[in-house]
PDB file of C-alpha atoms in Angstrom:
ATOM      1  CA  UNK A   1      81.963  97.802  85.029  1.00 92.00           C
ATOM      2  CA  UNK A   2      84.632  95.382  83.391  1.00 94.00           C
ATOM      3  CA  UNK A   3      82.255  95.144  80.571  1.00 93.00           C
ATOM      4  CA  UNK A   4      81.988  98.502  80.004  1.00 92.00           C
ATOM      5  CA  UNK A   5      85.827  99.233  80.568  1.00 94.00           C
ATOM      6  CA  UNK A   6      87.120  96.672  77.915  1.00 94.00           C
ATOM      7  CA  UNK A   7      84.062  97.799  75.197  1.00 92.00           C
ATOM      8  CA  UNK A   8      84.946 101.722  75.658  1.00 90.00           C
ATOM      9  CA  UNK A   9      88.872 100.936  75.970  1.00 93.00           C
ATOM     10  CA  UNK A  10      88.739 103.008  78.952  1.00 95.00           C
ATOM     11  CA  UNK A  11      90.198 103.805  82.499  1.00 97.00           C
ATOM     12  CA  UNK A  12      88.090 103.008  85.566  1.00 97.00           C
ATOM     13  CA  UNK A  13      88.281 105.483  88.825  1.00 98.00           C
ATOM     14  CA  UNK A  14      86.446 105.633  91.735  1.00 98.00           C
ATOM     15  CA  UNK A  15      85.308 108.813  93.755  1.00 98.00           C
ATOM     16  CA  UNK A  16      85.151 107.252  96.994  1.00 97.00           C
ATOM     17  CA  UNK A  17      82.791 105.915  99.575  1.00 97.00           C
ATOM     18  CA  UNK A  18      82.917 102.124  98.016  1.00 96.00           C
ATOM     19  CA  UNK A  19      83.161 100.195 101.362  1.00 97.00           C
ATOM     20  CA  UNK A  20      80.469  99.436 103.872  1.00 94.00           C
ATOM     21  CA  UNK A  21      82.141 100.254 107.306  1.00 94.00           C
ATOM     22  CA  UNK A  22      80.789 103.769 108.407  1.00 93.00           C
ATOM     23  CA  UNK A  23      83.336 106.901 109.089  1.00 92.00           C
ATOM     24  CA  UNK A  24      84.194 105.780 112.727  1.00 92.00           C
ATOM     25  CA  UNK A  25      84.028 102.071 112.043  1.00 94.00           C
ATOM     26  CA  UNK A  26      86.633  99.286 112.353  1.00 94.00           C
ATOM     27  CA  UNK A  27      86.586  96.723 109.859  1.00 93.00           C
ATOM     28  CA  UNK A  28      87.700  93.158 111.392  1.00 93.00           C
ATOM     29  CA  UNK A  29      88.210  91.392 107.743  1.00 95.00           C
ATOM     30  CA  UNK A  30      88.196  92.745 104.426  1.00 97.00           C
ATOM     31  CA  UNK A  31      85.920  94.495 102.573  1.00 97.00           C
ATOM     32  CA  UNK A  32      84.774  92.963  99.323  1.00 97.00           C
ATOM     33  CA  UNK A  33      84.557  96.385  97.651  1.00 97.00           C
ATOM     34  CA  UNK A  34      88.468  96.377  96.815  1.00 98.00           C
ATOM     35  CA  UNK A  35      88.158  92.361  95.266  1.00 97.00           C
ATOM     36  CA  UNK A  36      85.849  93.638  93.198  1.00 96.00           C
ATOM     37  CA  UNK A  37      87.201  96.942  92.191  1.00 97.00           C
ATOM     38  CA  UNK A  38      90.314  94.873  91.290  1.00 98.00           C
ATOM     39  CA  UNK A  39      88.287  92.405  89.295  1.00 97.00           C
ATOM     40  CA  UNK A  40      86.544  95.145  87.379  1.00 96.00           C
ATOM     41  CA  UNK A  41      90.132  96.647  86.654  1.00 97.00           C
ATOM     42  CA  UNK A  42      89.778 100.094  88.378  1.00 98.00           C
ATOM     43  CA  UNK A  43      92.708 102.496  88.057  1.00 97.00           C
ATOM     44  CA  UNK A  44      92.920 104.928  90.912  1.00 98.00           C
ATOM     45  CA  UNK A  45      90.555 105.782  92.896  1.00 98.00           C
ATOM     46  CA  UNK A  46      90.304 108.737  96.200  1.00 98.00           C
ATOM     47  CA  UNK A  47      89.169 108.761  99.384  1.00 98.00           C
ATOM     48  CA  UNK A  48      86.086 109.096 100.680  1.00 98.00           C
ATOM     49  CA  UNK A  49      84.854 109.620 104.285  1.00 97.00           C
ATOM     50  CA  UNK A  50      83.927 106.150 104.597  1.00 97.00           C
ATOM     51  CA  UNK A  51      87.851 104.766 104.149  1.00 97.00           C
ATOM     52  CA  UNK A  52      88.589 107.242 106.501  1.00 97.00           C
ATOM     53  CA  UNK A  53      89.426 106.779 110.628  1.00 97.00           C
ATOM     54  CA  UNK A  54      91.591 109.167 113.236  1.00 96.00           C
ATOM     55  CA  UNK A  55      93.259 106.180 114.254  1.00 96.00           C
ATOM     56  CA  UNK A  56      96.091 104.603 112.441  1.00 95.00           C
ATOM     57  CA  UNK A  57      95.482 100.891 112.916  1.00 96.00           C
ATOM     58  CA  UNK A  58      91.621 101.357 111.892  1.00 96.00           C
ATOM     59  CA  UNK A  59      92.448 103.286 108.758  1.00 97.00           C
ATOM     60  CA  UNK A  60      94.947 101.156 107.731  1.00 96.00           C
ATOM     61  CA  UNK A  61      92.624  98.076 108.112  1.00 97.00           C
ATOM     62  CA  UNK A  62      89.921  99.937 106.001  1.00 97.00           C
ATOM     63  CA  UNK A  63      92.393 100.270 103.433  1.00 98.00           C
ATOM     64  CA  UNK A  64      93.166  96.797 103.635  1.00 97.00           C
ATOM     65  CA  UNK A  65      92.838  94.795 100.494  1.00 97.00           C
ATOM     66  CA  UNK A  66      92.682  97.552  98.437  1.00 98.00           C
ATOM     67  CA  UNK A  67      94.743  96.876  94.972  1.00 97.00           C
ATOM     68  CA  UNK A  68      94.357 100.407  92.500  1.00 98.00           C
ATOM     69  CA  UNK A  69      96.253 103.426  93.916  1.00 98.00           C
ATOM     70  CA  UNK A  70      94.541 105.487  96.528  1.00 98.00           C
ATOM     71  CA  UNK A  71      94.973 109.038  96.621  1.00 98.00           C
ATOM     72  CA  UNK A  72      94.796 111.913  98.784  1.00 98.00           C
ATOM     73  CA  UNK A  73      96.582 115.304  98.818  1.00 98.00           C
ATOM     74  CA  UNK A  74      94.808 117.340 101.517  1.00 98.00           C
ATOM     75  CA  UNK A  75      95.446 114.138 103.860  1.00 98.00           C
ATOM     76  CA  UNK A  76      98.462 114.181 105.933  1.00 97.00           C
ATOM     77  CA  UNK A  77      99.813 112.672 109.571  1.00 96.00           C
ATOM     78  CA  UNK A  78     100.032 115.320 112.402  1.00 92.00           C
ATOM     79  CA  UNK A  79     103.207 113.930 113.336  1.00 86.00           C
ATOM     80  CA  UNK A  80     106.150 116.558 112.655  1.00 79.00           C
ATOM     81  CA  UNK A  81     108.095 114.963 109.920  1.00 86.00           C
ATOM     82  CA  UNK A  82     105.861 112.273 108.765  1.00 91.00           C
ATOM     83  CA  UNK A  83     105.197 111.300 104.929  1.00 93.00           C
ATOM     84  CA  UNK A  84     102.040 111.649 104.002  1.00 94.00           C
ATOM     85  CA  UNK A  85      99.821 108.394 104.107  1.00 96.00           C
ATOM     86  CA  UNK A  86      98.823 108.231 100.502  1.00 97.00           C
ATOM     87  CA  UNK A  87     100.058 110.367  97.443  1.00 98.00           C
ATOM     88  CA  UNK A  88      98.378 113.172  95.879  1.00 98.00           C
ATOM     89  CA  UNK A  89      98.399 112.390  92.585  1.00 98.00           C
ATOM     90  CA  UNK A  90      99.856 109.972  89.729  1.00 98.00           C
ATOM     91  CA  UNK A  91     100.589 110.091  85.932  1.00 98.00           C
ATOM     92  CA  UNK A  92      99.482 107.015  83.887  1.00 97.00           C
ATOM     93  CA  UNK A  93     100.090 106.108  80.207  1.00 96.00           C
ATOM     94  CA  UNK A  94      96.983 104.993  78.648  1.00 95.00           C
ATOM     95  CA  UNK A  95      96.626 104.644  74.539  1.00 92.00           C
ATOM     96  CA  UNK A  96      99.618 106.926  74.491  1.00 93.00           C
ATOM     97  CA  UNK A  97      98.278 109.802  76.402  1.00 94.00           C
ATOM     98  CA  UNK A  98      99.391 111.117  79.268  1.00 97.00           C
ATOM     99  CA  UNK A  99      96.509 111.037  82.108  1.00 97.00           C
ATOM    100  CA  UNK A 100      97.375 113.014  85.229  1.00 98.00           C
ATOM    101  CA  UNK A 101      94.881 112.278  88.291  1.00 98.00           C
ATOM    102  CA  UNK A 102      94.912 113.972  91.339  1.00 98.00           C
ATOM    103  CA  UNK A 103      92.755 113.129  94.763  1.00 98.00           C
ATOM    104  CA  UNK A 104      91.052 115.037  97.672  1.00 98.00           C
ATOM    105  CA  UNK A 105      88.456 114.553  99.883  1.00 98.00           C
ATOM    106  CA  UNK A 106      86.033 116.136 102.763  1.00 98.00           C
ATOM    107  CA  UNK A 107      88.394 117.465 105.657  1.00 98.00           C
ATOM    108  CA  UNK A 108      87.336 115.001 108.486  1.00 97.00           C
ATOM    109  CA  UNK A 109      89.537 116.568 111.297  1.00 97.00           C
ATOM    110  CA  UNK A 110      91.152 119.825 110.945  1.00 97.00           C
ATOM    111  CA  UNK A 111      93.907 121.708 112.989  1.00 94.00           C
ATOM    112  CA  UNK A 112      90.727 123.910 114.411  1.00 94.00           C
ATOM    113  CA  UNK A 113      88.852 121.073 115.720  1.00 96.00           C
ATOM    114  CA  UNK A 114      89.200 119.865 119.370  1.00 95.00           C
ATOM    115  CA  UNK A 115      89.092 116.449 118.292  1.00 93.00           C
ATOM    116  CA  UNK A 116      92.458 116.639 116.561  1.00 95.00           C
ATOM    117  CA  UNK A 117      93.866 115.816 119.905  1.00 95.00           C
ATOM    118  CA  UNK A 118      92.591 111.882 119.454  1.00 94.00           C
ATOM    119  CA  UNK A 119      93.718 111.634 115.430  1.00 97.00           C
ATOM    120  CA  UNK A 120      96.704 110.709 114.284  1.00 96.00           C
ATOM    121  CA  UNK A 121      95.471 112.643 110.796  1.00 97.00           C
ATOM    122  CA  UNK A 122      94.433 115.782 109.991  1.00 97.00           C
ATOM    123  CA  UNK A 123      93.079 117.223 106.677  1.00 98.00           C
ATOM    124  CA  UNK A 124      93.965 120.225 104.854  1.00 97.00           C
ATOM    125  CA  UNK A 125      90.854 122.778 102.614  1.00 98.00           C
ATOM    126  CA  UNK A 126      90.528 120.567  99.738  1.00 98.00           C
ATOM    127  CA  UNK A 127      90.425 123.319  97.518  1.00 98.00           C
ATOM    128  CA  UNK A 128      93.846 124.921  97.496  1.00 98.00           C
ATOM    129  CA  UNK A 129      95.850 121.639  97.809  1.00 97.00           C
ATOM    130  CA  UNK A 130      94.171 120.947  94.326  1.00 98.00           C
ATOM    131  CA  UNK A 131      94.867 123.951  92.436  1.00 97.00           C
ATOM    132  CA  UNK A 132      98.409 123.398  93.547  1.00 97.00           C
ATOM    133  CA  UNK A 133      98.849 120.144  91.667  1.00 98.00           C
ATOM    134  CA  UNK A 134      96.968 120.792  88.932  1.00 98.00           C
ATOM    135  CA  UNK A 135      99.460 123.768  88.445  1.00 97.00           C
ATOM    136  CA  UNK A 136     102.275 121.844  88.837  1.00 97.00           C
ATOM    137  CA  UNK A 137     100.830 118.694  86.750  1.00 97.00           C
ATOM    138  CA  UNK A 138      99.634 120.516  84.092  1.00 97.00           C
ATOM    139  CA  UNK A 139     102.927 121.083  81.837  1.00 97.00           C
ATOM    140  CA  UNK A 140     103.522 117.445  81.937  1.00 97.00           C
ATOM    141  CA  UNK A 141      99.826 115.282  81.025  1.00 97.00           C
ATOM    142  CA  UNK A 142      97.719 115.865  78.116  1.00 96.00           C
ATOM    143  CA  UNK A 143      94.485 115.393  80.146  1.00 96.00           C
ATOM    144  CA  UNK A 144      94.396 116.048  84.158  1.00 97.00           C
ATOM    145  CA  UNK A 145      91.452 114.277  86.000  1.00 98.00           C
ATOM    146  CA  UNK A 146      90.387 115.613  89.594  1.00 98.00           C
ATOM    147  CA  UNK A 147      88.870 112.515  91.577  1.00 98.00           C
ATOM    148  CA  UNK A 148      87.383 114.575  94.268  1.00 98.00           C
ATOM    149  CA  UNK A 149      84.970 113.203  97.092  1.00 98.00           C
ATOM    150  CA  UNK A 150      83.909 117.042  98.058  1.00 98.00           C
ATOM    151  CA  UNK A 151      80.534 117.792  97.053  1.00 98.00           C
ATOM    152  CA  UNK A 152      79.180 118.840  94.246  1.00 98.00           C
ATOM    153  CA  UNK A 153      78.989 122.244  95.100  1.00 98.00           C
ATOM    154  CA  UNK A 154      82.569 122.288  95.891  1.00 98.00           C
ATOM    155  CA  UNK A 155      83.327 120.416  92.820  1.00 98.00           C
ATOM    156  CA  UNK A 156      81.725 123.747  91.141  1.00 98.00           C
ATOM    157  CA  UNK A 157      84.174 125.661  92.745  1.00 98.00           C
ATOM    158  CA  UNK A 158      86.929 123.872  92.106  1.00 98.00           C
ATOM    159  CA  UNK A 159      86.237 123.854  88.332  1.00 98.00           C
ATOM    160  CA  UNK A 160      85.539 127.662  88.741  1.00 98.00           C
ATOM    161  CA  UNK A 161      88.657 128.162  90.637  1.00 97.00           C
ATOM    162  CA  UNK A 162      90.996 125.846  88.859  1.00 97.00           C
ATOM    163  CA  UNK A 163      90.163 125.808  85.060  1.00 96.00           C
ATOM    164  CA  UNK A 164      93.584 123.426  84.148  1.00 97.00           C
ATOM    165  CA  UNK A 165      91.725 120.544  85.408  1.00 97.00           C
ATOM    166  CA  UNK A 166      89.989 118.892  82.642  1.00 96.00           C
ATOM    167  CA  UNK A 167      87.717 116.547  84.156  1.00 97.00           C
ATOM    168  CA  UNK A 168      86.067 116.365  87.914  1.00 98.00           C
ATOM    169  CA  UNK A 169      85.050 113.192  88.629  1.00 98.00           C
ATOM    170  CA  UNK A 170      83.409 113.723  91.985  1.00 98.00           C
ATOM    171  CA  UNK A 171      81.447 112.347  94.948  1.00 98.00           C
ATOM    172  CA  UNK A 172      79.966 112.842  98.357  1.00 98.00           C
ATOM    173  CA  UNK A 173      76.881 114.521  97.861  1.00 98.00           C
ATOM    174  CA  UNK A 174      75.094 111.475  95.482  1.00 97.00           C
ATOM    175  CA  UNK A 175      74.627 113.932  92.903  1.00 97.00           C
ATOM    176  CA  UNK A 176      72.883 112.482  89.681  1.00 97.00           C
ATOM    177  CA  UNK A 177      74.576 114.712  86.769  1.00 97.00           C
ATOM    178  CA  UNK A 178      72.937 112.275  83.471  1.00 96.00           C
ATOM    179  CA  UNK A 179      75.671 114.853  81.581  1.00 95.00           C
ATOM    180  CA  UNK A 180      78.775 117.089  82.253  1.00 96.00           C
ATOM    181  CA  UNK A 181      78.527 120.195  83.681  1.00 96.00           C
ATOM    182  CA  UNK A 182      80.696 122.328  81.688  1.00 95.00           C
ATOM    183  CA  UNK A 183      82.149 125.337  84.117  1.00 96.00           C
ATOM    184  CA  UNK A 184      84.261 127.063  81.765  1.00 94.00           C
ATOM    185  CA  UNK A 185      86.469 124.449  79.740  1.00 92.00           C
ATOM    186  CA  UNK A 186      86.503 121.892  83.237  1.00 95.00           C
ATOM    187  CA  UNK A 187      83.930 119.132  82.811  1.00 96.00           C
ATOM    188  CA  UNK A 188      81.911 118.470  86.437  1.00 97.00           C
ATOM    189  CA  UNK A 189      80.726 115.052  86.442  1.00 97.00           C
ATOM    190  CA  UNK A 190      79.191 112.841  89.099  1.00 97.00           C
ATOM    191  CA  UNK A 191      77.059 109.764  88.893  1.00 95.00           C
ATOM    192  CA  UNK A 192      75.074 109.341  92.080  1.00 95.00           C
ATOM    193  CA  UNK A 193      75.735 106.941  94.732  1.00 94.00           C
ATOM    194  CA  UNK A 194      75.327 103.248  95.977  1.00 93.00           C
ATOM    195  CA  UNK A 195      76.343 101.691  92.999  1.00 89.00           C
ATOM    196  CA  UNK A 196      73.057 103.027  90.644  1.00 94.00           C
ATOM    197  CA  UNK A 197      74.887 104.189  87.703  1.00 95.00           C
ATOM    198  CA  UNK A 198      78.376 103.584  86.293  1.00 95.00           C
ATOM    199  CA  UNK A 199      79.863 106.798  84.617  1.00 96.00           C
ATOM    200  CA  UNK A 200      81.166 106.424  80.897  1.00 96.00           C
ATOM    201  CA  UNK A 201      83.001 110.087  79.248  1.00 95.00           C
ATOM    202  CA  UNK A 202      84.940 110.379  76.736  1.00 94.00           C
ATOM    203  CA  UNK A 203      87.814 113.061  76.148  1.00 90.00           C
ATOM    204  CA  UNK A 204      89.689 113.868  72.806  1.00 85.00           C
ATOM    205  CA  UNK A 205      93.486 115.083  72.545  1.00 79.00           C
ATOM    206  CA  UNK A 206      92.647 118.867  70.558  1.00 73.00           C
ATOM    207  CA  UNK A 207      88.678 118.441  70.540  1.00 70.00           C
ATOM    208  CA  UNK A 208      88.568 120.333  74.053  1.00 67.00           C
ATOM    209  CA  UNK A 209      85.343 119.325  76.051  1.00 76.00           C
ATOM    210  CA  UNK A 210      84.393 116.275  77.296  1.00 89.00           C
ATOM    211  CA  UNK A 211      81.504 113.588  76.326  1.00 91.00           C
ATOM    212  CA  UNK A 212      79.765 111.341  78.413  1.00 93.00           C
ATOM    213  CA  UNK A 213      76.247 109.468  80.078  1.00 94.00           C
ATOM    214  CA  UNK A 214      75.080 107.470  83.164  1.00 96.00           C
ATOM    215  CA  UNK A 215      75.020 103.964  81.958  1.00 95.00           C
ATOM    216  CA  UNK A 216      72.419 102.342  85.008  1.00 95.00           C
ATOM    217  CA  UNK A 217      73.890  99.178  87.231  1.00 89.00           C
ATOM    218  CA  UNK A 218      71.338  96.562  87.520  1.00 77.00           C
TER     219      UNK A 218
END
């Protein structure tokens, strides 16, 4: 994945689900996903279900070690006046464009579910909390990324739903996608899961559209 980001000059994200430890596990040491993450140079990268716990001390030691901003905009703690855990977004300068990326993932416990009593977290519809960042991004990045560990079919709707995203980098449901999905002008891309294929697109300031393969991981 280094290799590939230094040839193509290019930003590396992650749509979630990269450690080992299950969705109610509790990591006792590190998880040598984020070292090498890090060493590959990754960017930003969301939540997926798998970095995920109700409890505060467990989530934060899944999250431990982890080096590239995590994001998250339909997370947030159900204590009254609490900041969120993670932002929802960010704005990086790369080659002198501006790159907006926003995050969200599968709700794991929502205000309807009994077992919101036990988690110190609850999770807001993915869908909405996008579309309201992209909308508020927008005027301000040249390109605006969704990292999104939803779904594919979800990712559809978001596209559908939300066309000032440019690009949907998503997860969750291991979908293969060898190109982009084009839904409207928004780009749906996903590349599988347990570490088969890398994803490599390309996007061009005034071309419109976006470019791109599944480069296989030996």
């Amino acid at each position: 994945m280094r290799t590939l980001r230094e040839q193509e000059g290019a930003l590396l994200l992650d749509s979630g689900d990269c450690i080992k430890a299950g969705n109610l596990a509790i990591p006792v040491r590190e998880d040598p996903a984020w070292g090498r993450l890090h060493a590959a140079g990754c960017s930003a990268g969301v939540l997926g279900n798998r970095e995920t716990h109700p409890l505060a001390s467990a989530f934060e030691a899944k999250l431990r070690g982890a080096r590239h901003p995590l994001l998250c905009a339909n997370l947030r703690a159900k204590g009254a006046g609490e900041p969120p855990p993670l932002p929802g977004s960010l704005v990086l300068q790369h080659k002198g464009v501006r790159v907006g990326i926003l995050g969200v993932m599968v709700p794991m416990v929502t205000e309807r579910m009994a077992s919101k009593a036990a988690s110190h977290y609850l999770w807001d519809p993915p869908l909405p909390r996008a579309a309201a960042i992209a909308r508020a991004l927008r005027p301000d990045v040249d390109v605006l990324i969704a990292l999104t560990h939803i779904g594919h079919r979800q990712d559809l709707e978001l596209a559908a739903a939300c066309p000032e995203i440019d690009v949907i980098l998503g997860g969750h449901s291991h979908t293969v996608l060898e190109q982009p999905v084009l839904v409207g002008k928004t780009a749906v891309c996903q590349g599988g899961s347990h570490a088969r294929f890398v994803g490599v697109y390309s996007w061009e300031s005034g071309r419109g559209g976006v470019e791109g393969r599944l480069v296989p991981l030996d």
